[in-house]
Coordinates of N, CA and C in Angstrom, one line a residue:
M1 N 63.6 -73.9 -97.7 CA 62.7 -73.9 -96.8 C 62.8 -72.8 -95.5
R2 N 61.8 -73.1 -95.5 CA 62.0 -71.9 -93.9 C 62.3 -72.3 -92.7
P3 N 62.9 -72.1 -91.2 CA 63.2 -72.5 -90.6 C 62.1 -71.6 -90.1
T4 N 60.6 -72.5 -90.0 CA 59.7 -72.5 -89.4 C 58.9 -73.6 -89.0
P5 N 57.9 -73.5 -87.4 CA 57.9 -74.9 -86.4 C 56.5 -75.9 -87.4
D6 N 56.7 -74.8 -89.1 CA 55.5 -75.7 -89.9 C 55.8 -76.1 -91.3
A7 N 57.5 -75.3 -91.3 CA 58.5 -75.9 -92.4 C 58.1 -74.8 -93.2
R8 N 57.5 -73.4 -93.9 CA 57.6 -72.8 -94.9 C 58.7 -73.1 -96.0
V9 N 57.8 -73.2 -97.5 CA 59.1 -73.8 -97.9 C 58.5 -71.9 -99.7
S10 N 59.2 -71.4 -100.1 CA 59.7 -70.8 -100.9 C 59.3 -71.1 -102.3
M11 N 58.7 -70.5 -102.9 CA 58.3 -70.6 -104.2 C 57.5 -70.2 -104.8
P12 N 57.6 -70.2 -106.6 CA 56.8 -69.2 -107.6 C 55.7 -69.4 -107.6
L13 N 55.0 -68.4 -107.6 CA 53.9 -67.9 -108.0 C 53.1 -67.7 -109.3
A14 N 52.4 -67.8 -109.8 CA 51.7 -67.0 -111.1 C 51.0 -65.8 -110.0
W15 N 50.5 -64.2 -110.3 CA 50.5 -63.5 -109.8 C 49.0 -63.2 -109.4
G16 N 48.3 -64.5 -110.4 CA 46.6 -64.4 -110.0 C 46.2 -65.5 -108.2
D17 N 47.6 -66.2 -108.1 CA 47.8 -66.8 -107.2 C 48.4 -66.1 -105.6
F18 N 49.4 -65.3 -106.4 CA 50.6 -64.5 -105.4 C 49.3 -63.3 -104.9
F19 N 48.1 -62.4 -105.4 CA 47.6 -62.0 -104.9 C 46.5 -62.2 -103.9
V20 N 46.0 -63.3 -103.9 CA 45.2 -64.4 -102.2 C 45.5 -65.5 -102.2
C21 N 47.1 -65.9 -101.4 CA 48.0 -66.9 -101.3 C 48.1 -67.1 -99.8
D22 N 47.7 -68.0 -99.2 CA 48.1 -67.8 -97.3 C 49.7 -68.8 -97.5
P23 N 50.3 -67.5 -97.3 CA 52.1 -68.5 -97.0 C 51.9 -69.7 -96.3
A24 N 51.4 -69.5 -95.7 CA 50.8 -71.4 -94.8 C 50.4 -72.1 -95.3
D25 N 49.7 -72.0 -96.6 CA 49.4 -73.5 -97.8 C 50.8 -74.3 -98.6
Y26 N 51.5 -73.0 -98.6 CA 53.0 -74.0 -98.7 C 53.8 -74.0 -97.9
T27 N 54.2 -75.5 -97.3 CA 55.3 -76.1 -96.8 C 55.8 -77.4 -97.4
L28 N 56.9 -77.7 -96.0 CA 57.2 -79.1 -97.0 C 56.1 -80.3 -97.2
R29 N 54.8 -80.2 -96.4 CA 54.1 -81.2 -95.8 C 52.9 -80.8 -97.9
T30 N 52.6 -79.7 -98.7 CA 52.0 -79.2 -98.7 C 52.7 -79.0 -100.4
V31 N 53.5 -78.8 -100.7 CA 54.7 -78.2 -101.8 C 53.9 -79.4 -103.0
P32 N 55.2 -81.1 -102.2 CA 55.0 -81.5 -102.8 C 53.9 -81.8 -104.0
E33 N 52.5 -81.7 -103.8 CA 51.9 -82.1 -103.8 C 51.1 -81.1 -104.8
I34 N 51.4 -79.8 -104.8 CA 51.4 -78.9 -106.1 C 52.2 -78.5 -106.7
V35 N 53.6 -78.9 -107.0 CA 54.3 -79.0 -108.0 C 54.0 -80.4 -108.7
A36 N 53.3 -81.3 -108.1 CA 53.1 -82.7 -109.6 C 51.5 -82.0 -110.5
D37 N 50.4 -81.3 -109.3 CA 49.7 -80.9 -109.9 C 50.0 -79.7 -111.2
R38 N 50.5 -78.8 -110.6 CA 50.7 -77.8 -111.5 C 51.7 -77.6 -112.8
G39 N 53.0 -78.7 -112.0 CA 54.3 -78.4 -112.8 C 55.6 -78.4 -112.1
D40 N 56.6 -77.7 -112.9 CA 57.4 -77.5 -112.2 C 58.3 -75.3 -113.0
A41 N 57.0 -74.8 -112.3 CA 57.3 -73.7 -112.2 C 58.8 -73.1 -113.2
H42 N 59.5 -74.0 -112.6 CA 61.7 -73.2 -112.5 C 61.3 -73.9 -113.7
A43 N 60.7 -74.9 -114.5 CA 61.0 -75.9 -115.6 C 62.1 -75.5 -116.7
G44 N 61.4 -74.1 -117.3 CA 62.3 -72.8 -118.5 C 63.5 -71.7 -118.1
I45 N 62.9 -71.3 -116.5 CA 63.8 -71.0 -116.4 C 65.2 -70.3 -116.6
D46 N 66.0 -71.5 -117.1 CA 67.2 -71.1 -117.5 C 67.1 -71.1 -119.0
A47 N 65.8 -71.4 -119.8 CA 66.1 -70.7 -121.2 C 65.9 -69.1 -121.2
A48 N 65.3 -68.9 -120.0 CA 64.6 -67.4 -120.2 C 65.8 -66.6 -119.9
A49 N 66.9 -66.8 -119.2 CA 68.2 -66.0 -118.8 C 68.8 -64.4 -119.5
G50 N 68.7 -64.3 -117.8 CA 68.5 -62.3 -118.1 C 69.9 -62.0 -118.5
T51 N 70.0 -60.4 -118.4 CA 71.8 -60.0 -118.6 C 71.6 -58.8 -117.2
L52 N 72.2 -58.0 -117.2 CA 72.6 -56.9 -116.4 C 73.2 -55.6 -117.4
D53 N 73.7 -56.2 -118.6 CA 74.3 -55.0 -119.3 C 73.5 -53.8 -119.1
A54 N 72.0 -53.9 -119.4 CA 72.3 -51.9 -119.7 C 71.6 -51.9 -117.9
L55 N 72.0 -52.4 -116.4 CA 72.1 -52.0 -115.5 C 73.3 -51.2 -115.4
L56 N 73.9 -52.7 -115.6 CA 76.0 -51.7 -115.7 C 76.6 -50.8 -116.4
A57 N 75.3 -50.4 -117.7 CA 76.2 -48.9 -118.2 C 75.2 -48.1 -117.3
L58 N 73.6 -48.6 -117.6 CA 73.4 -47.2 -116.5 C 74.2 -46.5 -114.9
A59 N 74.4 -47.8 -114.4 CA 75.7 -46.9 -113.1 C 76.6 -46.7 -114.1
D60 N 77.8 -47.0 -115.0 CA 78.5 -46.2 -114.9 C 78.1 -45.3 -115.4
R61 N 77.1 -44.6 -116.2 CA 76.6 -42.8 -116.6 C 77.0 -43.1 -115.9
Q62 N 75.8 -43.0 -114.9 CA 75.6 -42.4 -113.3 C 77.4 -41.6 -112.7
A63 N 78.0 -42.8 -112.5 CA 79.1 -42.7 -112.2 C 79.8 -41.6 -112.5
E64 N 80.0 -41.9 -114.2 CA 80.9 -40.5 -114.9 C 79.5 -39.0 -114.5
E65 N 78.2 -39.1 -114.0 CA 78.3 -37.9 -113.7 C 77.9 -37.7 -112.4
G66 N 78.2 -38.3 -111.8 CA 79.0 -37.9 -110.2 C 77.8 -37.8 -109.2
Q67 N 77.2 -39.0 -109.8 CA 76.3 -38.6 -109.0 C 76.9 -40.4 -108.2
P68 N 75.7 -40.2 -106.7 CA 76.4 -41.2 -105.6 C 76.1 -42.5 -105.3
D69 N 77.2 -43.4 -105.4 CA 76.1 -44.6 -105.0 C 75.0 -44.1 -104.3
A70 N 74.0 -45.4 -103.9 CA 73.1 -45.1 -103.0 C 74.0 -45.8 -101.5
P71 N 72.8 -45.6 -100.2 CA 73.6 -45.5 -98.8 C 74.1 -47.5 -98.9
W72 N 74.5 -47.9 -98.9 CA 74.7 -49.5 -98.3 C 74.1 -49.1 -97.7
P73 N 73.6 -50.9 -96.9 CA 73.1 -51.2 -95.3 C 73.7 -50.9 -94.2
P74 N 73.2 -50.4 -92.9 CA 74.0 -49.6 -92.2 C 75.0 -51.0 -91.2
H75 N 74.8 -51.9 -91.9 CA 76.0 -53.4 -91.5 C 76.7 -53.7 -91.7
F76 N 77.4 -53.0 -92.9 CA 78.3 -52.2 -94.4 C 79.5 -51.9 -93.7
D77 N 80.6 -51.7 -94.3 CA 81.7 -50.9 -93.7 C 81.3 -49.5 -94.9
K78 N 81.5 -49.0 -94.8 CA 80.9 -47.1 -95.6 C 81.9 -47.7 -97.1
Q79 N 81.5 -48.0 -97.9 CA 82.1 -48.7 -99.6 C 82.1 -46.5 -100.5
A80 N 83.6 -47.0 -101.2 CA 83.8 -45.4 -102.9 C 82.9 -45.0 -102.5
G81 N 82.8 -43.4 -102.0 CA 81.8 -43.0 -103.3 C 80.3 -43.3 -102.8
E82 N 80.0 -43.6 -101.5 CA 78.3 -44.1 -101.4 C 78.1 -42.7 -100.5
A83 N 77.3 -41.7 -100.6 CA 76.5 -41.3 -100.0 C 76.3 -41.1 -98.3
A84 N 76.4 -40.1 -97.9 CA 75.7 -40.0 -96.6 C 74.6 -41.1 -96.1
R85 N 75.0 -41.4 -94.6 CA 73.5 -42.9 -94.5 C 73.4 -41.9 -93.3
V86 N 72.7 -40.8 -93.6 CA 71.4 -40.2 -92.8 C 70.6 -39.5 -93.6
T87 N 69.2 -39.2 -93.3 CA 68.7 -39.2 -94.0 C 68.7 -37.6 -94.3
P88 N 68.4 -36.6 -94.9 CA 68.4 -35.3 -94.9 C 67.8 -34.6 -94.0
S89 N 66.9 -34.9 -93.7 CA 65.7 -34.4 -92.1 C 67.4 -34.4 -91.2
R90 N 67.8 -35.3 -91.1 CA 68.9 -34.9 -89.6 C 70.6 -34.5 -89.7
S91 N 70.3 -34.1 -90.8 CA 72.3 -33.8 -92.0 C 72.9 -32.7 -90.9
R92 N 73.0 -32.6 -90.5 CA 73.4 -31.0 -89.3 C 74.5 -29.7 -90.9
A93 N 74.8 -30.7 -91.9 CA 75.4 -29.2 -93.1 C 74.2 -29.5 -93.9
K94 N 72.4 -29.6 -93.6 CA 71.5 -29.0 -94.4 C 70.7 -28.2 -93.6
K95 N 70.6 -28.2 -92.2 CA 70.7 -27.0 -91.5 C 71.0 -25.4 -91.9
F96 N 69.8 -24.6 -91.4 CA 70.1 -23.5 -91.4 C 69.9 -22.6 -89.9
P97 N 69.7 -21.6 -89.5 CA 69.5 -21.0 -88.4 C 68.3 -20.4 -89.1
V98 N 67.7 -20.4 -87.5 CA 66.2 -19.6 -87.4 C 66.6 -19.0 -86.7
I99 N 66.3 -17.1 -86.9 CA 66.9 -15.7 -86.1 C 65.5 -15.3 -86.8
T100 N 65.1 -15.1 -85.0 CA 63.3 -14.4 -84.7 C 64.1 -13.0 -84.5
I101 N 63.1 -12.0 -85.7 CA 62.9 -10.7 -86.0 C 61.8 -10.6 -85.2
A102 N 60.5 -10.8 -85.1 CA 59.7 -10.6 -84.4 C 58.3 -11.0 -84.2
Q103 N 57.5 -11.3 -83.6 CA 56.6 -12.4 -83.4 C 55.3 -11.6 -83.3
A104 N 54.7 -12.6 -84.5 CA 53.4 -11.8 -84.7 C 52.2 -12.5 -84.3
K105 N 50.7 -12.7 -84.3 CA 49.8 -13.6 -85.0 C 48.9 -14.1 -86.5
T106 N 49.1 -12.2 -86.9 CA 49.1 -12.5 -87.9 C 49.8 -11.9 -89.3
K107 N 49.3 -12.2 -90.3 CA 50.8 -11.5 -91.0 C 50.6 -10.3 -91.4
L108 N 49.9 -9.4 -91.6 CA 49.5 -8.2 -91.7 C 50.7 -7.2 -90.5
E109 N 50.8 -7.8 -89.4 CA 51.0 -7.2 -88.3 C 52.8 -7.6 -88.4
A110 N 52.7 -9.1 -89.0 CA 54.5 -8.8 -88.9 C 55.0 -8.3 -90.2
L111 N 54.7 -7.7 -90.9 CA 54.7 -6.8 -92.0 C 55.1 -5.6 -91.3
A112 N 53.7 -4.9 -90.6 CA 53.5 -4.1 -90.0 C 55.0 -3.5 -88.8
G113 N 55.2 -5.1 -88.5 CA 56.5 -5.4 -87.1 C 58.0 -5.0 -88.0
L114 N 58.1 -5.7 -89.6 CA 59.2 -5.7 -90.5 C 59.2 -4.2 -91.1
D115 N 58.3 -3.2 -90.9 CA 58.0 -2.3 -91.6 C 59.1 -0.5 -90.6
R116 N 58.2 -1.6 -89.8 CA 59.3 -0.6 -88.4 C 60.9 -1.0 -87.9

């Protein structure tokens, strides 16, 4: 249940419902009737348990290859092995000095200036 005035409820939806639903339709008052009509969408969830083994193996392989961990959200302390939390365009290490050799309006004028 969400802390909203209408007490909206978080619940699973079929893809067909997801694309056409209005979240305001799923509240503490409406969901019991929806579940009674459609059944419990969570009924078989324990029988379909998955595993994180492939994801953990991928993380191990990437660590061995020297790939840094993805940046953590800013409210977390910086983690060991975490990459910089700055966008590459704002990184000072990536900037190169710009040297103006000549000013020209066209490519031909710039090339002529370079030859001079």
